[in-house]
């Protein structure tokens, strides 16, 4: 559908579309937790590279089917662009780190630590993208990071190096999200996903000699198929959600992953977070929601200023504040009109 056609939709249809997007986002988060749950179950019997490799092969066929069904075969020529390969490489490292932690740690703790990714992305956007972050957002980043550290349990008596894996995954995941900015809009998401799957399969093949692969049982194969279907379905719903509803409305729903992980951890694996883990979870989720609210408020203020600027200019011209001579010279009358906007 063209942009012009979309803007000509009746206003009454927009809330329905947004509601569908919100429902899709909830479904996406549920499917991603389902994917994590089945993958954790499968890794009880097969090594990391085997479990991830087999699942990724299945997901690759899913993405390839999407490319064929959508008629994007010609877009495959973009599959190995440098920007796509960089993003795929970072995604591969992130997935290996996260799933390695998932195999050894409670699912709720792993998910919560990884949920520091949006906060780390905001922090890295300052040196890498030149974006400006206010003190309130920095406060949210610090609080959220502290929450993630609490969940990792840095006490020497109970600390495990495994707890650093999801935190490292959060950093590489943030770098992956930032690198996505360099991928042009002419490259479909399914092509980016397929490239990521190919790179991931190569990485699993390189890791295979260091692990002992085994013939998976029927149960493990069922787990991996369920994981692949859940992952693919979650990705599709996520794309639909962000095309149907405002980002500000969808972003807070990412933290449903934490509560989904709590449910999965308790009913499937018998894990229940203790007091310190619960405090860390509250800090990470609270800081993330606050940071999202701040960004939403700034975006809304910027849109309001953009709408009011033409009106203010028209009023100034009508009042004769700008003379023809001043326009020709590029100066402002009165001088206050040229003053830089304050944050």
Tab-separated table of C-alpha atoms in Angstrom:
chain	number	residue	atom	x	y	z
A	1	UNK	CA	0.000	0.000	0.000
A	2	UNK	CA	1.309	3.445	-0.873
A	3	UNK	CA	1.884	6.172	1.691
A	4	UNK	CA	-0.775	8.301	0.044
A	5	UNK	CA	-3.324	5.514	0.281
A	6	UNK	CA	-2.437	4.911	3.905
A	7	UNK	CA	-2.945	8.548	4.802
A	8	UNK	CA	-6.354	8.528	3.162
A	9	UNK	CA	-7.685	5.792	5.450
A	10	UNK	CA	-10.679	6.736	7.576
A	11	UNK	CA	-9.661	7.800	11.066
A	12	UNK	CA	-11.955	5.155	12.540
A	13	UNK	CA	-9.732	2.380	11.128
A	14	UNK	CA	-6.527	3.542	12.799
A	15	UNK	CA	-7.386	2.522	16.377
A	16	UNK	CA	-8.341	-0.969	15.111
A	17	UNK	CA	-4.984	-1.282	13.342
A	18	UNK	CA	-3.164	-0.105	16.472
A	19	UNK	CA	-5.035	-2.627	18.609
A	20	UNK	CA	-4.047	-5.396	16.200
A	21	UNK	CA	-0.439	-4.217	16.449
A	22	UNK	CA	-0.543	-4.318	20.251
A	23	UNK	CA	-2.047	-7.810	20.194
A	24	UNK	CA	0.667	-8.893	17.743
A	25	UNK	CA	3.349	-7.508	20.072
A	26	UNK	CA	1.972	-9.481	23.011
A	27	UNK	CA	1.894	-12.608	20.841
A	28	UNK	CA	5.446	-11.943	19.680
A	29	UNK	CA	6.789	-11.721	23.236
A	30	UNK	CA	4.916	-14.915	24.173
A	31	UNK	CA	6.430	-16.751	21.200
A	32	UNK	CA	9.956	-15.529	21.978
A	33	UNK	CA	9.661	-16.862	25.537
A	34	UNK	CA	8.293	-20.104	24.083
A	35	UNK	CA	11.351	-20.249	21.827
A	36	UNK	CA	13.680	-19.744	24.804
A	37	UNK	CA	11.847	-22.393	26.826
A	38	UNK	CA	12.049	-25.104	24.156
A	39	UNK	CA	15.672	-24.227	23.366
A	40	UNK	CA	16.609	-24.532	27.050
A	41	UNK	CA	14.896	-27.936	27.162
A	42	UNK	CA	16.725	-29.103	24.026
A	43	UNK	CA	20.127	-28.011	25.352
A	44	UNK	CA	19.758	-30.453	28.216
A	45	UNK	CA	20.568	-33.258	25.749
A	46	UNK	CA	22.516	-31.686	22.855
A	47	UNK	CA	25.500	-29.284	22.838
A	48	UNK	CA	25.110	-25.570	22.175
A	49	UNK	CA	26.373	-25.513	18.581
A	50	UNK	CA	24.217	-28.493	17.594
A	51	UNK	CA	21.015	-27.162	19.111
A	52	UNK	CA	21.426	-23.657	17.701
A	53	UNK	CA	22.708	-24.921	14.362
A	54	UNK	CA	19.753	-27.237	13.763
A	55	UNK	CA	17.250	-24.610	14.827
A	56	UNK	CA	18.870	-21.992	12.605
A	57	UNK	CA	18.709	-24.285	9.557
A	58	UNK	CA	14.970	-24.625	10.128
A	59	UNK	CA	14.583	-20.848	10.523
A	60	UNK	CA	16.610	-20.311	7.325
A	61	UNK	CA	14.068	-22.302	5.314
A	62	UNK	CA	11.320	-20.178	6.884
A	63	UNK	CA	12.984	-16.910	5.838
A	64	UNK	CA	13.724	-18.274	2.380
A	65	UNK	CA	10.060	-19.217	1.997
A	66	UNK	CA	9.054	-15.703	3.013
A	67	UNK	CA	11.396	-14.189	0.434
A	68	UNK	CA	9.941	-16.360	-2.316
A	69	UNK	CA	6.333	-15.756	-1.222
A	70	UNK	CA	6.807	-11.982	-1.090
A	71	UNK	CA	8.570	-11.817	-4.472
A	72	UNK	CA	11.805	-10.435	-3.028
A	73	UNK	CA	14.118	-12.873	-4.835
A	74	UNK	CA	15.985	-10.010	-6.538
A	75	UNK	CA	16.687	-8.478	-3.131
A	76	UNK	CA	18.965	-11.424	-2.363
A	77	UNK	CA	21.734	-9.514	-4.152
A	78	UNK	CA	21.880	-7.328	-1.032
A	79	UNK	CA	22.308	-10.314	1.296
A	80	UNK	CA	26.074	-9.953	1.625
A	81	UNK	CA	26.450	-6.210	1.831
A	82	UNK	CA	28.968	-5.128	4.442
A	83	UNK	CA	26.311	-3.496	6.650
A	84	UNK	CA	24.174	-6.659	6.603
A	85	UNK	CA	27.168	-8.889	7.367
A	86	UNK	CA	28.247	-6.690	10.280
A	87	UNK	CA	24.761	-6.795	11.747
A	88	UNK	CA	24.541	-10.570	11.218
A	89	UNK	CA	27.918	-11.157	12.854
A	90	UNK	CA	26.950	-9.152	15.938
A	91	UNK	CA	23.625	-10.975	16.086
A	92	UNK	CA	25.430	-14.324	15.941
A	93	UNK	CA	27.709	-13.416	18.854
A	94	UNK	CA	24.732	-12.090	20.825
A	95	UNK	CA	22.699	-15.259	20.294
A	96	UNK	CA	25.539	-17.580	21.263
A	97	UNK	CA	26.215	-15.628	24.466
A	98	UNK	CA	22.543	-15.418	25.406
A	99	UNK	CA	21.687	-19.058	24.718
A	100	UNK	CA	24.854	-20.273	26.465
A	101	UNK	CA	23.681	-18.375	29.548
A	102	UNK	CA	20.141	-19.672	29.058
A	103	UNK	CA	21.410	-23.272	29.179
A	104	UNK	CA	23.142	-22.737	32.529
A	105	UNK	CA	21.083	-20.059	34.311
A	106	UNK	CA	17.422	-19.656	35.299
A	107	UNK	CA	15.454	-18.332	32.340
A	108	UNK	CA	14.092	-15.363	34.330
A	109	UNK	CA	17.556	-14.189	35.404
A	110	UNK	CA	18.983	-14.545	31.889
A	111	UNK	CA	16.104	-12.623	30.340
A	112	UNK	CA	16.213	-9.839	32.933
A	113	UNK	CA	19.935	-9.202	32.520
A	114	UNK	CA	19.544	-9.164	28.750
A	115	UNK	CA	16.736	-6.614	29.093
A	116	UNK	CA	19.453	-4.059	29.867
A	117	UNK	CA	20.053	-3.974	26.091
A	118	UNK	CA	17.732	-0.975	25.364
A	119	UNK	CA	19.447	1.040	28.097
A	120	UNK	CA	22.921	0.150	26.824
A	121	UNK	CA	21.812	1.022	23.286
A	122	UNK	CA	20.856	4.498	24.485
A	123	UNK	CA	24.247	4.924	26.161
A	124	UNK	CA	26.212	3.734	23.098
A	125	UNK	CA	24.207	5.991	20.800
A	126	UNK	CA	26.011	8.996	22.317
A	127	UNK	CA	29.574	8.204	21.120
A	128	UNK	CA	28.589	6.131	18.071
A	129	UNK	CA	25.654	8.114	16.659
A	130	UNK	CA	26.240	11.534	18.220
A	131	UNK	CA	22.827	11.536	19.916
A	132	UNK	CA	22.222	13.623	23.023
A	133	UNK	CA	21.021	12.015	26.234
A	134	UNK	CA	19.749	14.100	29.160
A	135	UNK	CA	20.536	13.534	32.811
A	136	UNK	CA	17.216	11.820	33.445
A	137	UNK	CA	17.903	9.249	30.750
A	138	UNK	CA	21.436	8.761	32.079
A	139	UNK	CA	19.940	8.163	35.530
A	140	UNK	CA	17.636	5.503	34.084
A	141	UNK	CA	20.605	3.859	32.347
A	142	UNK	CA	22.617	3.743	35.581
A	143	UNK	CA	19.707	2.395	37.639
A	144	UNK	CA	18.887	-0.260	35.040
A	145	UNK	CA	22.511	-1.321	34.784
A	146	UNK	CA	22.715	-1.592	38.575
A	147	UNK	CA	19.630	-3.799	38.473
A	148	UNK	CA	21.306	-6.080	35.944
A	149	UNK	CA	24.407	-6.248	38.143
A	150	UNK	CA	22.267	-7.216	41.146
A	151	UNK	CA	20.742	-10.087	39.189
A	152	UNK	CA	24.222	-11.325	38.219
A	153	UNK	CA	24.926	-11.645	41.983
A	154	UNK	CA	28.514	-10.281	42.194
A	155	UNK	CA	29.014	-11.724	45.717
A	156	UNK	CA	32.297	-13.716	45.608
A	157	UNK	CA	30.623	-16.560	47.501
A	158	UNK	CA	27.821	-17.012	44.961
A	159	UNK	CA	29.130	-15.325	41.785
A	160	UNK	CA	29.528	-17.369	38.616
A	161	UNK	CA	31.243	-16.194	35.440
A	162	UNK	CA	28.251	-17.608	33.530
A	163	UNK	CA	26.241	-14.657	34.856
A	164	UNK	CA	28.405	-12.330	32.759
A	165	UNK	CA	27.278	-13.973	29.511
A	166	UNK	CA	23.827	-12.321	29.268
A	167	UNK	CA	25.406	-8.993	30.255
A	168	UNK	CA	27.947	-9.379	27.442
A	169	UNK	CA	25.055	-10.346	25.167
A	170	UNK	CA	23.312	-7.118	26.143
A	171	UNK	CA	26.340	-5.097	24.999
A	172	UNK	CA	26.748	-6.949	21.696
A	173	UNK	CA	22.974	-6.802	21.201
A	174	UNK	CA	23.075	-3.039	21.660
A	175	UNK	CA	25.895	-2.807	19.094
A	176	UNK	CA	23.809	-4.970	16.742
A	177	UNK	CA	20.790	-2.678	17.106
A	178	UNK	CA	22.911	0.397	16.401
A	179	UNK	CA	24.526	-1.242	13.359
A	180	UNK	CA	21.042	-1.859	11.955
A	181	UNK	CA	20.821	1.900	11.295
A	182	UNK	CA	23.310	1.482	8.427
A	183	UNK	CA	21.125	-1.033	6.539
A	184	UNK	CA	19.215	0.673	3.746
A	185	UNK	CA	15.422	0.476	3.434
A	186	UNK	CA	15.751	-1.296	0.075
A	187	UNK	CA	16.811	-4.479	1.898
A	188	UNK	CA	13.805	-6.483	3.203
A	189	UNK	CA	13.897	-7.743	6.765
A	190	UNK	CA	13.543	-11.334	5.535
A	191	UNK	CA	16.803	-10.963	3.579
A	192	UNK	CA	18.567	-9.591	6.665
A	193	UNK	CA	17.180	-12.527	8.642
A	194	UNK	CA	18.368	-15.040	6.033
A	195	UNK	CA	21.879	-13.570	6.031
A	196	UNK	CA	21.926	-13.775	9.806
A	197	UNK	CA	20.921	-17.442	9.619
A	198	UNK	CA	23.679	-18.243	7.108
A	199	UNK	CA	26.340	-16.509	9.220
A	200	UNK	CA	25.031	-18.275	12.300
A	201	UNK	CA	25.189	-21.687	10.630
A	202	UNK	CA	28.809	-21.026	9.646
A	203	UNK	CA	29.644	-20.061	13.228
A	204	UNK	CA	27.966	-23.228	14.544
A	205	UNK	CA	29.991	-25.311	12.063
A	206	UNK	CA	33.231	-23.702	13.298
A	207	UNK	CA	32.294	-24.453	16.907
A	208	UNK	CA	31.198	-28.038	16.162
A	209	UNK	CA	34.731	-29.617	16.314
A	210	UNK	CA	35.046	-28.424	19.916
A	211	UNK	CA	31.792	-30.072	20.996
A	212	UNK	CA	30.596	-33.634	20.704
A	213	UNK	CA	27.476	-33.742	18.560
A	214	UNK	CA	25.021	-36.544	19.219
A	215	UNK	CA	22.063	-37.989	17.361
A	216	UNK	CA	19.138	-36.002	18.754
A	217	UNK	CA	16.221	-37.946	20.138
A	218	UNK	CA	12.705	-37.536	18.805
A	219	UNK	CA	11.907	-35.381	21.827
A	220	UNK	CA	14.842	-33.041	21.172
A	221	UNK	CA	13.900	-32.732	17.502
A	222	UNK	CA	10.370	-31.819	18.571
A	223	UNK	CA	11.784	-29.196	20.948
A	224	UNK	CA	13.937	-27.697	18.177
A	225	UNK	CA	11.072	-27.648	15.673
A	226	UNK	CA	8.857	-25.932	18.238
A	227	UNK	CA	11.655	-23.460	18.995
A	228	UNK	CA	12.150	-22.661	15.294
A	229	UNK	CA	8.424	-22.194	14.677
A	230	UNK	CA	8.075	-19.995	17.764
A	231	UNK	CA	11.112	-17.910	16.795
A	232	UNK	CA	9.934	-17.459	13.205
A	233	UNK	CA	6.376	-16.667	14.270
A	234	UNK	CA	7.587	-14.207	16.897
A	235	UNK	CA	9.699	-12.415	14.290
A	236	UNK	CA	6.767	-12.132	11.882
A	237	UNK	CA	4.428	-10.803	14.587
A	238	UNK	CA	7.096	-8.318	15.683
A	239	UNK	CA	7.383	-6.926	12.141
A	240	UNK	CA	3.583	-6.681	11.858
A	241	UNK	CA	3.341	-4.947	15.238
A	242	UNK	CA	5.870	-2.224	14.408
A	243	UNK	CA	4.111	-1.596	11.095
A	244	UNK	CA	0.682	-1.283	12.723
A	245	UNK	CA	1.103	0.592	16.011
A	246	UNK	CA	3.213	3.479	17.379
A	247	UNK	CA	6.653	2.494	18.618
A	248	UNK	CA	6.057	4.334	21.902
A	249	UNK	CA	3.085	2.061	22.587
A	250	UNK	CA	4.942	-1.125	21.667
A	251	UNK	CA	8.321	-0.611	23.345
A	252	UNK	CA	7.161	-1.078	26.965
A	253	UNK	CA	5.708	-4.447	25.997
A	254	UNK	CA	9.213	-5.831	25.507
A	255	UNK	CA	9.337	-6.157	29.279
A	256	UNK	CA	6.578	-8.755	29.092
A	257	UNK	CA	9.527	-11.066	28.366
A	258	UNK	CA	10.580	-10.773	32.010
A	259	UNK	CA	7.186	-11.805	33.321
A	260	UNK	CA	6.908	-14.548	30.696
A	261	UNK	CA	10.304	-15.832	31.784
A	262	UNK	CA	9.144	-15.879	35.404
A	263	UNK	CA	6.115	-17.982	34.438
A	264	UNK	CA	8.174	-20.344	32.293
A	265	UNK	CA	10.887	-20.637	34.911
A	266	UNK	CA	8.422	-21.552	37.640
A	267	UNK	CA	6.076	-23.922	35.802
A	268	UNK	CA	8.576	-25.587	33.436
A	269	UNK	CA	11.897	-25.529	35.307
A	270	UNK	CA	10.797	-25.052	38.921
A	271	UNK	CA	12.821	-21.854	39.345
A	272	UNK	CA	11.620	-19.072	41.632
A	273	UNK	CA	13.668	-15.839	41.944
A	274	UNK	CA	14.845	-14.857	45.396
A	275	UNK	CA	14.548	-11.394	46.948
A	276	UNK	CA	17.722	-9.940	45.408
A	277	UNK	CA	16.844	-11.208	41.926
A	278	UNK	CA	13.351	-9.730	42.272
A	279	UNK	CA	14.816	-6.346	43.265
A	280	UNK	CA	17.152	-6.409	40.264
A	281	UNK	CA	14.257	-7.272	37.961
A	282	UNK	CA	12.209	-4.372	39.305
A	283	UNK	CA	15.103	-1.946	38.753
A	284	UNK	CA	15.749	-3.104	35.172
A	285	UNK	CA	12.083	-3.053	34.143
A	286	UNK	CA	11.343	0.221	35.932
A	287	UNK	CA	14.366	2.000	34.471
A	288	UNK	CA	13.569	0.711	30.997
A	289	UNK	CA	9.954	1.848	31.136
A	290	UNK	CA	11.022	5.270	32.428
A	291	UNK	CA	13.595	5.679	29.641
A	292	UNK	CA	10.949	4.776	27.059
A	293	UNK	CA	8.517	7.270	28.573
A	294	UNK	CA	11.189	10.002	28.435
A	295	UNK	CA	11.932	9.308	24.774
A	296	UNK	CA	8.225	9.319	23.977
A	297	UNK	CA	7.793	12.691	25.714
A	298	UNK	CA	10.741	14.208	23.824
A	299	UNK	CA	9.469	12.896	20.498
A	300	UNK	CA	6.015	14.291	21.192
A	301	UNK	CA	7.476	17.695	22.102
A	302	UNK	CA	9.579	17.708	18.932
A	303	UNK	CA	6.536	16.903	16.779
A	304	UNK	CA	4.530	19.630	18.493
A	305	UNK	CA	7.327	22.161	17.904
A	306	UNK	CA	7.534	21.141	14.243
A	307	UNK	CA	3.792	21.679	13.819
A	308	UNK	CA	3.824	25.054	15.554
A	309	UNK	CA	6.883	26.454	13.764
A	310	UNK	CA	5.109	27.200	10.437
A	311	UNK	CA	2.243	28.849	12.303
A	312	UNK	CA	4.618	31.045	14.279
A	313	UNK	CA	6.418	32.042	11.084
A	314	UNK	CA	3.164	32.962	9.403
A	315	UNK	CA	2.098	35.126	12.342
A	316	UNK	CA	5.465	36.888	12.349
A	317	UNK	CA	5.250	37.650	8.645
A	318	UNK	CA	1.687	38.867	8.964
A	319	UNK	CA	2.665	41.208	11.790
A	320	UNK	CA	5.440	42.684	9.665
A	321	UNK	CA	8.186	41.591	11.997
A	322	UNK	CA	10.312	40.483	9.064
A	323	UNK	CA	11.091	43.150	6.531
A	324	UNK	CA	11.948	42.293	2.915
A	325	UNK	CA	15.420	43.685	3.530
A	326	UNK	CA	16.042	41.445	6.486
A	327	UNK	CA	14.999	38.400	4.462
A	328	UNK	CA	17.432	39.359	1.735
A	329	UNK	CA	20.254	39.806	4.231
A	330	UNK	CA	19.465	36.583	6.070
A	331	UNK	CA	18.937	38.369	9.404
A	332	UNK	CA	16.075	38.090	11.868
A	333	UNK	CA	13.859	40.831	13.233
A	334	UNK	CA	13.502	40.809	16.134
A	335	UNK	CA	16.849	39.338	17.147
A	336	UNK	CA	15.186	36.955	19.622
A	337	UNK	CA	13.832	35.006	16.677
A	338	UNK	CA	17.388	33.917	15.880
A	339	UNK	CA	18.183	32.714	19.398
A	340	UNK	CA	18.980	28.987	19.571
A	341	UNK	CA	16.315	26.806	21.104
A	342	UNK	CA	16.997	25.708	24.672
A	343	UNK	CA	16.644	22.158	25.871
